[in-house]
Coordinates of C-alpha atoms in Angstrom, one line a residue:
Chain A
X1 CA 10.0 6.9 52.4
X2 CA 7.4 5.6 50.0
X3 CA 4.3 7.3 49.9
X4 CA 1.9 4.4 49.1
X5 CA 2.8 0.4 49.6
X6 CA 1.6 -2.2 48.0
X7 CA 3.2 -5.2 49.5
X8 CA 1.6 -7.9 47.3
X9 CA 3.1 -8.0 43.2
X10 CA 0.9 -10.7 42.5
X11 CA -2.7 -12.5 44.0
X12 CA -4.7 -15.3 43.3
X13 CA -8.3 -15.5 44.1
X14 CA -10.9 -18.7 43.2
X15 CA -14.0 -17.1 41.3
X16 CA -17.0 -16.0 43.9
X17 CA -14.8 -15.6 46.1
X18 CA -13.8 -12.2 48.0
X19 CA -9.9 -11.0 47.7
X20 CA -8.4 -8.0 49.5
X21 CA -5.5 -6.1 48.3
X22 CA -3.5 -4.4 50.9
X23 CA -2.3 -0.9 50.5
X24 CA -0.6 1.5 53.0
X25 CA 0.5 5.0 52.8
X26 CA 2.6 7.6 54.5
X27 CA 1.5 11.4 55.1
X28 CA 1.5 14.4 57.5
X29 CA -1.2 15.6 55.5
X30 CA -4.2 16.2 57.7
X31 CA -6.5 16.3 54.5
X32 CA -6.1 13.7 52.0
X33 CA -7.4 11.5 49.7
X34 CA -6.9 7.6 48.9
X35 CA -7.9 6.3 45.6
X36 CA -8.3 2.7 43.8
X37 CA -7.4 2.3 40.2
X38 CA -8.2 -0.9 37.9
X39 CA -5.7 -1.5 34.8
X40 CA -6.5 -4.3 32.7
X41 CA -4.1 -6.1 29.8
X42 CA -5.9 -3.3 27.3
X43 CA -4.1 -0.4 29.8
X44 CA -6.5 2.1 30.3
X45 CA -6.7 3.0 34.2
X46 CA -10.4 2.7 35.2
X47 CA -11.2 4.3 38.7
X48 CA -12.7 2.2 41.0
X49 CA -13.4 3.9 44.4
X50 CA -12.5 6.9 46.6
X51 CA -11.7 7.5 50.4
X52 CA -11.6 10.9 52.2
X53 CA -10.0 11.3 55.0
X54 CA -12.4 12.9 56.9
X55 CA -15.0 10.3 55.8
X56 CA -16.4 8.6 58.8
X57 CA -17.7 5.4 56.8
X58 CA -15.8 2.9 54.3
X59 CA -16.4 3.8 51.3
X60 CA -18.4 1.2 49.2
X61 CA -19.1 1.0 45.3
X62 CA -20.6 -2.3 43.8
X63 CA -18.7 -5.1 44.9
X64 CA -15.6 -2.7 45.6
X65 CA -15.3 -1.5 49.7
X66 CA -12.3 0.0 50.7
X67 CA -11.3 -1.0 54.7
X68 CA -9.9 2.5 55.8
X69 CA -8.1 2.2 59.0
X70 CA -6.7 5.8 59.5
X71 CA -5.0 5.3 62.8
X72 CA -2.9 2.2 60.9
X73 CA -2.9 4.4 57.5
X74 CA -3.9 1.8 55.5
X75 CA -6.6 1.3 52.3
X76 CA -7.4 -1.7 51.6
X77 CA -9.3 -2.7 48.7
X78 CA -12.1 -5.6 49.0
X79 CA -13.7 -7.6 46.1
X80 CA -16.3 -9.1 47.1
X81 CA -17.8 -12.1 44.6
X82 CA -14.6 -12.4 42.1
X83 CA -15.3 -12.7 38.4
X84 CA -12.8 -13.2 35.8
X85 CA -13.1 -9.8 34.1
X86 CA -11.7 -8.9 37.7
X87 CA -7.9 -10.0 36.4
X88 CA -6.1 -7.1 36.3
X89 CA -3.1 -4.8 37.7
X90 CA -5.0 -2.5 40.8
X91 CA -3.5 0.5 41.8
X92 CA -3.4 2.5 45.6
X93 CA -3.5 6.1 44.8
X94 CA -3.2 9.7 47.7
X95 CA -4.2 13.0 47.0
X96 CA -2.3 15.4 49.3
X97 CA -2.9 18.7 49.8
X98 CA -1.4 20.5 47.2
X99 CA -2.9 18.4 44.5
X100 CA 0.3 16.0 44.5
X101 CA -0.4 12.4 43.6
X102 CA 1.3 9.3 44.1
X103 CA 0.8 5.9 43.3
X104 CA 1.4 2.6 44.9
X105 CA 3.5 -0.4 42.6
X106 CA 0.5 -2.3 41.7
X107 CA -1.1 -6.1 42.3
X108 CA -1.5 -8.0 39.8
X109 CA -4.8 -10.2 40.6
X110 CA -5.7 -13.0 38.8
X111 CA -9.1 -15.1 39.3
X112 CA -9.2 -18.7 38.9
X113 CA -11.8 -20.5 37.1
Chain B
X1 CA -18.1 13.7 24.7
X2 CA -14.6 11.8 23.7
X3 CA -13.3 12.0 27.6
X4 CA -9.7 12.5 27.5
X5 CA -7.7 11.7 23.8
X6 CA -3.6 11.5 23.9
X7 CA -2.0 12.2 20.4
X8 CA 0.3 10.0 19.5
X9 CA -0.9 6.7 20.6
X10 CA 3.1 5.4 19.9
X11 CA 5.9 6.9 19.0
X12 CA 9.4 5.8 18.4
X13 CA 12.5 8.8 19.0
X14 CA 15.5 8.8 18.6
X15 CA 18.3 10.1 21.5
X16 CA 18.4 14.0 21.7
X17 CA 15.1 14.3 19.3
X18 CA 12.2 15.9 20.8
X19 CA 8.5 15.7 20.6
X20 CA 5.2 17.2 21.8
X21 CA 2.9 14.9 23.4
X22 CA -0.8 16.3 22.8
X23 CA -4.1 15.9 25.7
X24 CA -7.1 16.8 25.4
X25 CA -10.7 16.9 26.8
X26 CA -13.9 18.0 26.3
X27 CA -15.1 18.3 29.8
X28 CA -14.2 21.6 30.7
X29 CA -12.0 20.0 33.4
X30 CA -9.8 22.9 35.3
X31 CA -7.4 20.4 36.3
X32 CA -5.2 18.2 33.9
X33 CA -2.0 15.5 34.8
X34 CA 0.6 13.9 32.9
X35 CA 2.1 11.0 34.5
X36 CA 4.5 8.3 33.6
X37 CA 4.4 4.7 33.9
X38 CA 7.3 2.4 33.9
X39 CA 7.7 -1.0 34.6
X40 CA 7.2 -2.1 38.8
X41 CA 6.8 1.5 39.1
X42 CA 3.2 2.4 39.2
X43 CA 2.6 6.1 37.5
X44 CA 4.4 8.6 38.6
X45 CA 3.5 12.2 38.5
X46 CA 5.3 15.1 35.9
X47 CA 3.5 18.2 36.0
X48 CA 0.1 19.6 36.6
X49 CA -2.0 21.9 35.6
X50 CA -5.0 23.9 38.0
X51 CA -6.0 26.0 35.4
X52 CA -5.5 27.8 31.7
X53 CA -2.1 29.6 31.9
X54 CA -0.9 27.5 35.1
X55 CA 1.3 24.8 35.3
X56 CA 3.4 23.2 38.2
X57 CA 6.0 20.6 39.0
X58 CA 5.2 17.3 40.2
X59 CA 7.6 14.0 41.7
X60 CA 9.7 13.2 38.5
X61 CA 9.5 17.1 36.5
X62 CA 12.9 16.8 34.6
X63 CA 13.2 16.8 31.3
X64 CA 9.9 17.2 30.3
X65 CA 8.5 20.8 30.3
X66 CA 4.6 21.3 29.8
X67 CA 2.2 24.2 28.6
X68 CA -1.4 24.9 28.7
X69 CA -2.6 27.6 26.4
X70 CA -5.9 26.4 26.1
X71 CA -8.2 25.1 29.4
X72 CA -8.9 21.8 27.2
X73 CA -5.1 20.7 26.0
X74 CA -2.4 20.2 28.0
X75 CA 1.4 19.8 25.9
X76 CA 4.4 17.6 27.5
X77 CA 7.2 18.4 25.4
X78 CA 10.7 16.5 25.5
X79 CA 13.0 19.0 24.4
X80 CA 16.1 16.3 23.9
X81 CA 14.8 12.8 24.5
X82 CA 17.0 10.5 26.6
X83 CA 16.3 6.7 26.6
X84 CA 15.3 6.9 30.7
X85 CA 12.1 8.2 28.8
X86 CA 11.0 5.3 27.6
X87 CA 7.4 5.0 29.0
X88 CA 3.9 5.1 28.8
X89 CA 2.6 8.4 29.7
X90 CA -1.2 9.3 30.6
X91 CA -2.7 12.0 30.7
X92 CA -5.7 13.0 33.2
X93 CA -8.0 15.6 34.4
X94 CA -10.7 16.3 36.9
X95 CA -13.1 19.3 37.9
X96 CA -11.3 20.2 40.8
X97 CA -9.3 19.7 43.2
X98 CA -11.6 17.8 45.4
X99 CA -13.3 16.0 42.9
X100 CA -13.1 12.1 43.8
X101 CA -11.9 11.1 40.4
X102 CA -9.4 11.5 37.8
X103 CA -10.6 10.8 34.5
X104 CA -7.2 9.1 32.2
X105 CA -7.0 9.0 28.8
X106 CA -6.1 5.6 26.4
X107 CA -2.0 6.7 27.0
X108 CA 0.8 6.9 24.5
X109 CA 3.8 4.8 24.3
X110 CA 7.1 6.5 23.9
X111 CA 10.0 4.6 23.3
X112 CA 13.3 6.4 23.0
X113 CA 16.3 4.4 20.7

């Protein structure tokens, strides 16, 4: 079974508007971490946000939230007020226990003018 | 402070060659990644270090063996390169374990003939 999904290869979003970009993952791990990655065209990853598990609260950074909905295991990423520097690949990341990674497929966002 | 540097940036082998691909940071990080990226694949993990001396396996370990004499370089070597390597491999590395970031470096693009 995968460990992280990301169901959507490719979104569109009109500038100033918000997008989210779904992401779900699989674990027994009582203790785990969910990450969001940015990777523009350049290719360097650039972190974006970080969930806990134990974290009570969505975490928020900027115009980045991430809607965690533990009993559903899923991560969503939310980006609020598109701009165009926001076209990019995103990447769903888990931290189990352990210190194993794994990464979701990627969405590939573009924002419209 | 530089972050995290990969040497080479590209490289082009041959089948059965091998190579040594170099990270480094100047964080005094404990922890350090290499990962793999392929196309609709996201990144992948390889092998990980927790520590100087320490090194373990992680989701895709073979054919790719790692060292890390020194607590700011971590070495993926490719002792007989096989075209299924053809990838872009990061490197990372974080404080700890619980730290909620991983800090990538730039990547290096391996293409095996």
């Amino acid at each position: 079974a995968q460990k992280i999904t990301q169901t959507q290869p490719g979104m569109f979003v009109q500038e100033k508007e918000a997008v989210t970009l779904d992401c779900t993952y699989d674990t027994s791990d009582p203790s785990y971490g969910l990450f969001w990655y940015k990777q523009p065209s350049s290719g360097e990853m650039i972190f974006l946000i970080y969930q806990g598990s134990y974290d009570q609260q969505n975490a928020t950074e900027g115009r980045y939230s991430l809607n965690f909905q533990k009993a559903r295991k899923s991560a969503n990423l939310v980006i609020s007020a598109s701009q165009l520097g926001d076209s990019a690949m995103y990447f769903c990341a888990m931290r189990e226990t352990g210190n194993q990674f794994y990464f979701g497929t990627g969405t590939s966002l573009t924002v419209i003018p | 402070n530089a972050g995290v540097t990969q040497t080479p940036k590209f490289r082009v082998l041959k089948t059965g060659q091998s190579m040594t691909l170099l990270c480094a940071q100047d964080m005094n990080h404990e922890y350090m990644y290499w990962y793999r990226q392929d196309p609709g694949m996201g990144l992948r993990l390889i092998h990980y270090s927790v520590g100087e001396g320490t090194t373990a396996k992680g989701e895709v370990p073979d054919g790719y063996n790692v060292s890390r004499l020194k607590k700011q370089n971590f070495l993926l070597g490719l002792e007989s390169a096989a075209p299924s390597q053809t990838s872009v491999y990061f490197c990372a590395s974080s404080p700890d374990l619980y730290y909620n970031e991983q800090f990538f470096g730039p990547g290096t693009r391996l293409t095996v003939l």
